[in-house]
CSV table of C-alpha atoms (C1' of nucleotides) in Angstrom, one decimal:
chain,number,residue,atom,x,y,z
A,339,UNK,CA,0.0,0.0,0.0
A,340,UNK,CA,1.8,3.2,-1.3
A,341,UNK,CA,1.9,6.2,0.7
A,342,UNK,CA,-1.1,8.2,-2.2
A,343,UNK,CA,-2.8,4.7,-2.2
A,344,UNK,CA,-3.9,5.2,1.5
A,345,UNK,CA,-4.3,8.8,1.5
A,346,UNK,CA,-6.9,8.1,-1.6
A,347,UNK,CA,-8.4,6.1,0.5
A,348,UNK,CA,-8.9,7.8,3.8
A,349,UNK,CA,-10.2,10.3,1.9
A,350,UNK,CA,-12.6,8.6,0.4
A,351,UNK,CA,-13.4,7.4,3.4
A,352,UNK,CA,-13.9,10.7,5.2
A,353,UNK,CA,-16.0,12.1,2.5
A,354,UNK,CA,-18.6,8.9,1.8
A,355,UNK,CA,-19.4,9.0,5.6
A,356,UNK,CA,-20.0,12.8,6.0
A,357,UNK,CA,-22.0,13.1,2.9
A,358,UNK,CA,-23.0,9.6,0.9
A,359,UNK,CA,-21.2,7.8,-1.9
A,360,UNK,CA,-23.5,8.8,-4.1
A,361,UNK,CA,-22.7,12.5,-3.2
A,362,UNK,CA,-18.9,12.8,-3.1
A,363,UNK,CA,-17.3,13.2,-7.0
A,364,UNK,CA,-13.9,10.9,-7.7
A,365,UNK,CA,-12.8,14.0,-8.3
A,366,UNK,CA,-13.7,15.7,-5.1
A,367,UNK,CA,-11.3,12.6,-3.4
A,368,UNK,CA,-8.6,13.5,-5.5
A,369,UNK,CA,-8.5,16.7,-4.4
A,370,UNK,CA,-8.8,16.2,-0.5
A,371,UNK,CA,-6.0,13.6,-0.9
A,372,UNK,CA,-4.2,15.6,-3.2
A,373,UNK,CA,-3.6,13.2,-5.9
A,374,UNK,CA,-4.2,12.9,-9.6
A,375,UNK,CA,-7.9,11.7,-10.7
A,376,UNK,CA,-6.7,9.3,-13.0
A,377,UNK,CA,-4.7,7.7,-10.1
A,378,UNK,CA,-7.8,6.5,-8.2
A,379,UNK,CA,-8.8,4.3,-11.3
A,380,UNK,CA,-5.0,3.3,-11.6
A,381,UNK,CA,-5.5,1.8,-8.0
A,382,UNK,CA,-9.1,0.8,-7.9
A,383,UNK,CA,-10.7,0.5,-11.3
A,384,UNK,CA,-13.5,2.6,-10.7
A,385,UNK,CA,-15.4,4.3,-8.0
A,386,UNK,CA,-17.5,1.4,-6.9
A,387,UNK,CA,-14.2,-0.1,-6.4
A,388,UNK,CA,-13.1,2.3,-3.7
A,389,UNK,CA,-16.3,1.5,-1.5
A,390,UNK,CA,-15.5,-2.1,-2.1
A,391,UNK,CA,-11.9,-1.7,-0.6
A,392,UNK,CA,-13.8,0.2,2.3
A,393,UNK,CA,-16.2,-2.5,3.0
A,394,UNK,CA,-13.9,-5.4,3.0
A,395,UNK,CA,-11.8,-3.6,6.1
A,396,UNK,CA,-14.9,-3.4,7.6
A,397,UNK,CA,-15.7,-7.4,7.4
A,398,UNK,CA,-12.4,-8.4,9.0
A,399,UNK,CA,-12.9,-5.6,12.1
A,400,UNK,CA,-16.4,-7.6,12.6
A,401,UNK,CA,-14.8,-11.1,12.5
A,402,UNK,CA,-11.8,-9.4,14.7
A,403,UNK,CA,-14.6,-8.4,17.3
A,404,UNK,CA,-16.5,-12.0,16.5
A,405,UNK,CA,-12.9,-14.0,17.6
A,406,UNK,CA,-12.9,-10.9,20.4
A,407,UNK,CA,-15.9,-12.0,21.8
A,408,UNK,CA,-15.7,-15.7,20.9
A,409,UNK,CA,-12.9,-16.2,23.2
A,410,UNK,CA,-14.6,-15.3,26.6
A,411,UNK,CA,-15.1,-18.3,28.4
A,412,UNK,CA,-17.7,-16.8,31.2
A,413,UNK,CA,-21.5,-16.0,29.3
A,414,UNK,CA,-21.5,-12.7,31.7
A,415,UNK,CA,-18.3,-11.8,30.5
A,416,UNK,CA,-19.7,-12.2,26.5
A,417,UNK,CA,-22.5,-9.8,27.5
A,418,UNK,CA,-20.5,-7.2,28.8
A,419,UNK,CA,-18.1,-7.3,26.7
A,420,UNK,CA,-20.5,-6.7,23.8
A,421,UNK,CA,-22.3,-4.1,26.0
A,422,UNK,CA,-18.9,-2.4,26.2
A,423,UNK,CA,-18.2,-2.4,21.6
A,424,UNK,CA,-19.8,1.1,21.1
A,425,UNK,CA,-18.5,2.4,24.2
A,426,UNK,CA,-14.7,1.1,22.9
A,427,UNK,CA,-14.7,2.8,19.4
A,428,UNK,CA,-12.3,5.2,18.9
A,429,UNK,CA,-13.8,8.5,17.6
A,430,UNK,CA,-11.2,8.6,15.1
A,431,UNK,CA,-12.9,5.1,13.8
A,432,UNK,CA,-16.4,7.1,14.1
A,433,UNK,CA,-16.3,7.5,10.1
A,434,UNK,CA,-15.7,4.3,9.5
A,435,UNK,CA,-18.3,2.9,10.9
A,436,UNK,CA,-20.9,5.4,10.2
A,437,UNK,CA,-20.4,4.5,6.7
A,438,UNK,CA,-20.9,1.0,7.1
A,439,UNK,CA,-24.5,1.5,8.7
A,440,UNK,CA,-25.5,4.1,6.2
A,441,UNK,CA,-24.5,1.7,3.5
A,442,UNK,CA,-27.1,-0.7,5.6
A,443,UNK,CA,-30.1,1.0,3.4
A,444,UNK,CA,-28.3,0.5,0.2
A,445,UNK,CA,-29.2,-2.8,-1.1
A,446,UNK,CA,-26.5,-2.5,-3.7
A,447,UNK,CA,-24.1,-2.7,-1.0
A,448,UNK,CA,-26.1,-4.2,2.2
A,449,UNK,CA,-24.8,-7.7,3.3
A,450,UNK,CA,-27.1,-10.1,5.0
A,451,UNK,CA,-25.7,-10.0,8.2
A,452,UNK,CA,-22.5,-10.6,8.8
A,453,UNK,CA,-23.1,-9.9,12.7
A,454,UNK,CA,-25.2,-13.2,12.8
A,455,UNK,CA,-22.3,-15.3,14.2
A,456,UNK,CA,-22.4,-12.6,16.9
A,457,UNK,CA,-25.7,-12.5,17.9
A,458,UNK,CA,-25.6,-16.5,17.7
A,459,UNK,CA,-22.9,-16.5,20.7
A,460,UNK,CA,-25.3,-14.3,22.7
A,461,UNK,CA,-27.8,-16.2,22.5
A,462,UNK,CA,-25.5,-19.2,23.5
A,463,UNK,CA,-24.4,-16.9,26.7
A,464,UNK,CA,-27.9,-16.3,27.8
A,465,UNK,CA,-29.3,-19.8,27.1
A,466,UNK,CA,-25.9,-20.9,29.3
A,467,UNK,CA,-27.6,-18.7,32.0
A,468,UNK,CA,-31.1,-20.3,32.0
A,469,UNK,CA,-32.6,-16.8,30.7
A,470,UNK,CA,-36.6,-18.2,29.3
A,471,UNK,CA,-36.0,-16.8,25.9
A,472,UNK,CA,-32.2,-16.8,25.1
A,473,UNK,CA,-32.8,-16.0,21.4
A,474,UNK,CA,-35.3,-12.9,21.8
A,475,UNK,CA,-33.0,-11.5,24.8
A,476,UNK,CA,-29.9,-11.8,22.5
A,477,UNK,CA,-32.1,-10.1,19.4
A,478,UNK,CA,-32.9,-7.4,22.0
A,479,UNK,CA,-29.6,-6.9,23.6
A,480,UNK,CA,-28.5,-6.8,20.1
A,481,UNK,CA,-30.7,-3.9,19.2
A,482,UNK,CA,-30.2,-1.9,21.5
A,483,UNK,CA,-26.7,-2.2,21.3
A,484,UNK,CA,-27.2,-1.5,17.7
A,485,UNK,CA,-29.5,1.3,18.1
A,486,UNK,CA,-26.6,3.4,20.8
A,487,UNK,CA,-23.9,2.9,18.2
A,488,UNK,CA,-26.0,4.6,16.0
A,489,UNK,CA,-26.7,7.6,18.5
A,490,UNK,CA,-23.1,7.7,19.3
A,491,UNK,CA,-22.1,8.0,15.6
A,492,UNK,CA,-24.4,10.7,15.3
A,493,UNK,CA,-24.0,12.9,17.9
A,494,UNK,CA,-21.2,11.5,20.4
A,495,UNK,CA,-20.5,9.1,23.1
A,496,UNK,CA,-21.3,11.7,26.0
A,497,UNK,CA,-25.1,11.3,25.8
A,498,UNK,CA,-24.9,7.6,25.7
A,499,UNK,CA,-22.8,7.1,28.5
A,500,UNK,CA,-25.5,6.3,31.1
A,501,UNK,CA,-27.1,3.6,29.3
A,502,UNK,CA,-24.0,1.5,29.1
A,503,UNK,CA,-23.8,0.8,33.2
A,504,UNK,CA,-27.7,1.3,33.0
A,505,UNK,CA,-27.9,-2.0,30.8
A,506,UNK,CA,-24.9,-3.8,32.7
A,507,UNK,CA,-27.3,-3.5,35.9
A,508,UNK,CA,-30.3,-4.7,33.8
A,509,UNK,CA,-28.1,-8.1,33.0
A,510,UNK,CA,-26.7,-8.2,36.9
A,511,UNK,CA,-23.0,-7.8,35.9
A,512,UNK,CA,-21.5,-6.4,38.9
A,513,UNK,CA,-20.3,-2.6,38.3
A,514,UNK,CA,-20.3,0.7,40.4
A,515,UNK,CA,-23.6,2.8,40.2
A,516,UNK,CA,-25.5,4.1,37.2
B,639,UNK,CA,-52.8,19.4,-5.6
B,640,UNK,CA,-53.0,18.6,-8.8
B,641,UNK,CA,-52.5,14.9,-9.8
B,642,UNK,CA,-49.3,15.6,-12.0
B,643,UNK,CA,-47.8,17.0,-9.0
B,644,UNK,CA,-48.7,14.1,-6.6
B,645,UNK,CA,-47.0,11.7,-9.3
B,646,UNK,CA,-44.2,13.8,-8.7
B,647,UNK,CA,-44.1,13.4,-4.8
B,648,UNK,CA,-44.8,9.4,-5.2
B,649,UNK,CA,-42.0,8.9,-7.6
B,650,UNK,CA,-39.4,10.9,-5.5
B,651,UNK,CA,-40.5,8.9,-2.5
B,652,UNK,CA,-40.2,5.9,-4.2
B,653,UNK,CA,-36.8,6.4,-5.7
B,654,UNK,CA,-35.2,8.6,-3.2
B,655,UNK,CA,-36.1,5.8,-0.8
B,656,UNK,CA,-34.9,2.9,-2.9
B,657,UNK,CA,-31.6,4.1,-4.5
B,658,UNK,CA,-31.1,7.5,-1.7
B,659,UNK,CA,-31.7,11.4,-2.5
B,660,UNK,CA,-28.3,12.2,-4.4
B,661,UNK,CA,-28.5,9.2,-6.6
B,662,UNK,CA,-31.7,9.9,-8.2
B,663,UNK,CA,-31.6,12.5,-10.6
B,664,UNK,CA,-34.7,14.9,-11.6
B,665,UNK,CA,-34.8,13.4,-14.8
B,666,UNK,CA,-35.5,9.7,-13.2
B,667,UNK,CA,-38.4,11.1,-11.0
B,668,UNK,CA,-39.6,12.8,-14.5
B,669,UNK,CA,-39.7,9.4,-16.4
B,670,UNK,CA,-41.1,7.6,-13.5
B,671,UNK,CA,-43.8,10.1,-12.7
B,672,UNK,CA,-44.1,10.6,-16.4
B,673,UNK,CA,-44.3,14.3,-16.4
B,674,UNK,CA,-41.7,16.9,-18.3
B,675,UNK,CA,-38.5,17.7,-16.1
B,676,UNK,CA,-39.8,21.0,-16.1
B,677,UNK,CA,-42.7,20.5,-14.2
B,678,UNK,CA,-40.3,19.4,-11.2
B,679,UNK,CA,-39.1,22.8,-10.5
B,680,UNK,CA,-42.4,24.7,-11.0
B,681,UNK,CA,-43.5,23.1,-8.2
B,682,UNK,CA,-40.8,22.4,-5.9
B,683,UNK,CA,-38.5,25.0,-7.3
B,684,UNK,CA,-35.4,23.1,-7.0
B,685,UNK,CA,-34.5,19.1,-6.3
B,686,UNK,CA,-34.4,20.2,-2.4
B,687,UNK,CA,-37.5,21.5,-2.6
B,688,UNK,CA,-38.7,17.8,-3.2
B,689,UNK,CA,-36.8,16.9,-0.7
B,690,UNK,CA,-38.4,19.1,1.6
B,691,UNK,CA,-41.9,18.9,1.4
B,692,UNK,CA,-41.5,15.1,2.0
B,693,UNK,CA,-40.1,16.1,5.5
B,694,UNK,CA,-42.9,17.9,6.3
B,695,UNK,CA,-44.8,15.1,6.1
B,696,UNK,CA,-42.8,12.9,7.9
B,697,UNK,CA,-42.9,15.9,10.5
B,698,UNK,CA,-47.2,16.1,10.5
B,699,UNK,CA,-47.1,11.6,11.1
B,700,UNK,CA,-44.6,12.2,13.8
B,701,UNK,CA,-47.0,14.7,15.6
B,702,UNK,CA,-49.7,12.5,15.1
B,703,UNK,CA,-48.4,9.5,16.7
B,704,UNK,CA,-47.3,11.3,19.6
B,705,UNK,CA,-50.8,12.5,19.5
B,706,UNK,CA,-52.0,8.9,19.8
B,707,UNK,CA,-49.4,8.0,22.3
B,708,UNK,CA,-50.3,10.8,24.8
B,709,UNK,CA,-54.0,10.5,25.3
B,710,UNK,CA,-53.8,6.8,26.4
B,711,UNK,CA,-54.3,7.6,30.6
B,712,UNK,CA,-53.0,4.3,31.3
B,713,UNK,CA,-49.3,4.1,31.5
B,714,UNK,CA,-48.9,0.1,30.5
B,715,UNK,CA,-50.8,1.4,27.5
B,716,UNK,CA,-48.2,3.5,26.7
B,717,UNK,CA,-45.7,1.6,26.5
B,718,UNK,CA,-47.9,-0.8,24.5
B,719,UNK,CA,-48.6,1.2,21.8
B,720,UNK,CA,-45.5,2.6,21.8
B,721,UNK,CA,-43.8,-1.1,21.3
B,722,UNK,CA,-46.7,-1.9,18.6
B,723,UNK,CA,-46.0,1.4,16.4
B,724,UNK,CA,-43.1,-0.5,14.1
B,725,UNK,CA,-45.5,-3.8,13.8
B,726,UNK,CA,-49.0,-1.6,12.4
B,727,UNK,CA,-47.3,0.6,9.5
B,728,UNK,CA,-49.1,-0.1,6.8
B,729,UNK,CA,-46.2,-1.9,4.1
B,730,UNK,CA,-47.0,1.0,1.7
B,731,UNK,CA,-45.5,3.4,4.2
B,732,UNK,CA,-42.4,1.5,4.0
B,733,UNK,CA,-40.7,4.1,1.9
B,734,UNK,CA,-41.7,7.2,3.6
B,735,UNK,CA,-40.5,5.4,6.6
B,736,UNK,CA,-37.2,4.2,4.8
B,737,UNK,CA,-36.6,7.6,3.6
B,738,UNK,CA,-36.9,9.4,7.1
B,739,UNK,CA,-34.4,6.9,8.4
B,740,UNK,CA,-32.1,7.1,5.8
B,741,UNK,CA,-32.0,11.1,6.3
B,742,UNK,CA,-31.3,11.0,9.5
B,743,UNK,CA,-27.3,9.9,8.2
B,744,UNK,CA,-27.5,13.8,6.1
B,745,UNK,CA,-26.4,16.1,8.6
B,746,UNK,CA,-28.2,18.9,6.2
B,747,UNK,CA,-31.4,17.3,6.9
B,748,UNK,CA,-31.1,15.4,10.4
B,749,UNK,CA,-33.4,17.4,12.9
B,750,UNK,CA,-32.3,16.6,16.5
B,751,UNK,CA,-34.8,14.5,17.4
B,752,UNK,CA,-38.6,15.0,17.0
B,753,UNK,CA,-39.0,11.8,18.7
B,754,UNK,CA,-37.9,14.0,21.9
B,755,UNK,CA,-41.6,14.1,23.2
B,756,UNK,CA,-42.2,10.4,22.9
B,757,UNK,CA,-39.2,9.8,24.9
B,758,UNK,CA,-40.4,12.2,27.8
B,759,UNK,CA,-44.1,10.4,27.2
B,760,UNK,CA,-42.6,7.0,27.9
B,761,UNK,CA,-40.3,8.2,31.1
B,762,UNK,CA,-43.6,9.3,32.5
B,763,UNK,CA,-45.2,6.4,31.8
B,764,UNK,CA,-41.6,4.0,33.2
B,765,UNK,CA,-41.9,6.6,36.3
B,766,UNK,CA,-45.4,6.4,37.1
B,767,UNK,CA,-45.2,2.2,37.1
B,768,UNK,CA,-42.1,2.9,40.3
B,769,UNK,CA,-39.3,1.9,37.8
B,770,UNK,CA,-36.2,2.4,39.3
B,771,UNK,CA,-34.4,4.7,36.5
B,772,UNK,CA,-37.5,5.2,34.4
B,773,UNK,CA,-35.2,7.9,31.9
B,774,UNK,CA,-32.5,4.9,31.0
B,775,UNK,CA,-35.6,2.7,30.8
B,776,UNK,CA,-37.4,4.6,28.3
B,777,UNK,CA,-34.6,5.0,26.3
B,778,UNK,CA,-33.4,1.6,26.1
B,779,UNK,CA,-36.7,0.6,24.9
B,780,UNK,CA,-36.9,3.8,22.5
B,781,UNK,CA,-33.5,1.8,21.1
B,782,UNK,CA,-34.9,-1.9,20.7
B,783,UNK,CA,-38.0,-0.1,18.8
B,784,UNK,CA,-36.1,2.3,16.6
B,785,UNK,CA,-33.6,-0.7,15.9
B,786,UNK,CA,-36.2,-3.2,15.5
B,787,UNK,CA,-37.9,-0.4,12.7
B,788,UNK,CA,-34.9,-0.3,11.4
B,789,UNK,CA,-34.9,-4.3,10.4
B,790,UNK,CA,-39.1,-4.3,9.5
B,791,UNK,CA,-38.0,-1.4,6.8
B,792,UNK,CA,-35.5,-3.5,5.7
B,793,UNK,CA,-36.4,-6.9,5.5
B,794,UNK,CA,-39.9,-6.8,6.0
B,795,UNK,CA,-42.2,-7.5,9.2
B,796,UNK,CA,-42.1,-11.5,9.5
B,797,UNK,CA,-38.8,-11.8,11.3
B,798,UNK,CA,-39.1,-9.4,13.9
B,799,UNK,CA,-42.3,-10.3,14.8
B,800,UNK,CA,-41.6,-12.5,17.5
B,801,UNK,CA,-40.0,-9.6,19.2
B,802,UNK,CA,-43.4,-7.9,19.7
B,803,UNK,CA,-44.9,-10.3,22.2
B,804,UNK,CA,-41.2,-11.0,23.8
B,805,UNK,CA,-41.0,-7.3,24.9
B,806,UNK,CA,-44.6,-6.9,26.2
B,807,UNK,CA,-43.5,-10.1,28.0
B,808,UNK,CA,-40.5,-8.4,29.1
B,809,UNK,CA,-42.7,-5.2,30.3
B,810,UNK,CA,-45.7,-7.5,32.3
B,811,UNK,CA,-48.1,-6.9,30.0
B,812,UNK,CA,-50.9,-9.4,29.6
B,813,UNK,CA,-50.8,-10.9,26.2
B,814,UNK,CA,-51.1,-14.4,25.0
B,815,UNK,CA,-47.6,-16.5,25.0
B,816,UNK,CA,-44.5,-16.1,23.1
C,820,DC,C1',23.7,0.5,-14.8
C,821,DA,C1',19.9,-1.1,-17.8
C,822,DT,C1',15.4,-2.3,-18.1
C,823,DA,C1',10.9,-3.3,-17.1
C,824,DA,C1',7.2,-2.6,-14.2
C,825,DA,C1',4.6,0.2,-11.3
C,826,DA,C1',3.2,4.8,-9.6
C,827,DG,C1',1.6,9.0,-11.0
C,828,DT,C1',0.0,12.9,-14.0
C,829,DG,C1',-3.2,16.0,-16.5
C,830,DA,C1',-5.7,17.0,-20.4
C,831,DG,C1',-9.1,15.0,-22.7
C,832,DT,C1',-14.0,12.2,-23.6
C,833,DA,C1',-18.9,11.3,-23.9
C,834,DC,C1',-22.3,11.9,-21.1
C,835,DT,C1',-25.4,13.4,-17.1
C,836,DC,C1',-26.5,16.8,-13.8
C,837,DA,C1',-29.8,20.4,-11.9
C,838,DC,C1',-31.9,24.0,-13.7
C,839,DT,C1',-33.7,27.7,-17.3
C,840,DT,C1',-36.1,29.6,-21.1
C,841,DA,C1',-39.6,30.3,-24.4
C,842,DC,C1',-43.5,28.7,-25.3
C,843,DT,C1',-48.7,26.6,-25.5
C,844,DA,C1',-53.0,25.1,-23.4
C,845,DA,C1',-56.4,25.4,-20.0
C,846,DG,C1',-58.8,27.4,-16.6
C,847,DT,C1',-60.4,31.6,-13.7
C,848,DT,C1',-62.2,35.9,-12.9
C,849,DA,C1',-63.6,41.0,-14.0
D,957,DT,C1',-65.0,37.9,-24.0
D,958,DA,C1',-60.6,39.9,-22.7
D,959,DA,C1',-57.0,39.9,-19.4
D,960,DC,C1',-54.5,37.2,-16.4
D,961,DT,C1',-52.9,33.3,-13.9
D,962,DT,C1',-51.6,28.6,-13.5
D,963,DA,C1',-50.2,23.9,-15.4
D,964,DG,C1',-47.5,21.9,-18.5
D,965,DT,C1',-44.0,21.0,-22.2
D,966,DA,C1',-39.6,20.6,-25.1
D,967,DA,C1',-35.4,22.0,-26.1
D,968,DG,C1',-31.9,23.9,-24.4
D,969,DT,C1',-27.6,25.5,-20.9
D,970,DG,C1',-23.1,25.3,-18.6
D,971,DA,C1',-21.1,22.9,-15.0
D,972,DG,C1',-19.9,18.6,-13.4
D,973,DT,C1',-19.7,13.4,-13.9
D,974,DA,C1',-17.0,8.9,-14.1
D,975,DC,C1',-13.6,7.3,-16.7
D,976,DT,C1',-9.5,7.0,-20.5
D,977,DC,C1',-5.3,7.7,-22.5
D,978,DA,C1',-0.8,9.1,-23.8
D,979,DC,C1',2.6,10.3,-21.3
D,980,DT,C1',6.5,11.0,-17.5
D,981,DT,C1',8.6,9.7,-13.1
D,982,DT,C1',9.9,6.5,-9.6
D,983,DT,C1',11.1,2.1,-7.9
D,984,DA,C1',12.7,-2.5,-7.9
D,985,DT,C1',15.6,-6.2,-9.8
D,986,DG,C1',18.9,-9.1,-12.5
DNA sequence: CATAAAAGTGAGTACTCACTTACTAAGTTA
DNA sequence: TAACTTAGTAAGTGAGTACTCACTTTTATG
């Protein structure tokens, strides 16, 4: 990966999550990363191209958080360490991830869930710990947890803050107060 | 209104909510609505314009569900209604739906949250029933129902369904089984 | 060092974009 | 019925679009 490669690329980047794929001109990227046009189609064919590169980062960060959470032995310790994901982003990752949920209601782009293995070890963790329904809790848990990252994408971790011990409580992981 | 103009409004809905606002062009909304470009911007003046008076709407069916919401006296029935809302849009709403939630990524056209007075509506209704943090409560389940919107817009009602009865469950109210 | 491949440029290309203009047809009202 | 407004059209407009191509510069390798 050349040094204009990447640049190309986090601009791209940048761009597509503040205002849309659709929206951003190839030669809008070229400028921000202060490159040639014809150098972005030297590198990735075409525009579409550039999302792809964008999107297959963004599979191996889920399966990184997948083997993440995969390896806690303890159900409790699945659960809260999911609770935690939105709450461990780091803001400079914020654009990142904002594009991959906006590109969620483009079914050019939109993958049938890759966060299925995911929501299938929760459900393991909370069948482990008799909960009645350990499939609809998971599905829950999941969308809520969904829902904040959203909200945190949008307008910043501050405001979300209180849910995250709010919903530790809820599952009776042991923390300080809300 | 006149009918030409309507076709106007259904065919931007329609497409802006398939394929998103800046990758639909005036002249697709034309063919579709079968209608001279033209006609477009004597009407909405410009393609924001479009754009725009589908958000009032949105902002009208907003208002009118709060309206709904707040003249139930019972608080269960609150939060009962409030949990049904994603499960009784009618399927041809789908794309207005789609396209409010696919807005709310535009930072142009993101208002910080209407939904505010539903929120306050349903911590009422969490503090009334002696729920310990009835503000975190309301807006974890304001986060399962957004999320769970989220999935009936984009893969239709039949796999969320189960999640209906699981959360009245959840919130002791007196339904039939899961 | 010679050479070939890769990285990079910038001026083009055909086409699409949002929007305008000049116009006609169909009401509506005085 | 004459004057005026509104609905509607078709053919533009210049700016911008994704992408190409002929070309130069840099880098790696035998």
């Amino acid at each position: 990966m050349t040094d204009k490669k990447q640049r190309i690329l986090d601009s791209a980047l940048k761009l597509f999550a503040q205002e849309g794929y659709s929206a951003v001109s190839t030669n809008r990227i070229a400028q921000d990363a202060s490159v040639s046009e014809g150098l972005i189609f030297k590198h990735f064919d075409n525009k579409e191209g550039l999302l792809l590169a964008l999107k297959e980062k963004a599979e191996l960060r889920i399966h990184e958080i997948y083997a993440y959470l995969s390896e806690k032995k303890n159900p409790i310790h699945v659960i809260e360490s999911f609770i935690d994901i939105p709450f461990t982003i780091d803001p400079s990752e914020y654009d990142f991830w904002r594009l991959q949920f906006m590109l969620k209601w483009d079914n050019r782009y939109y993958m049938p869930d890759k966060m299925d293995n995911i929501k299938n070890l929760l459900t393991e963790s909370f069948h482990e710990l008799n909960y009645e329904f350990p499939r609809e809790e998971a599905e829950a848990l999941d969308h809520m947890i969904e829902s904040i990252s959203i909200g945190i994408l949008r307008d910043g971790m501050d405001r979300h803050k209180k849910q995250r011990n709010f919903l530790k409580k809820k599952y009776k992981i042991s923390i300080a107060s809300i």
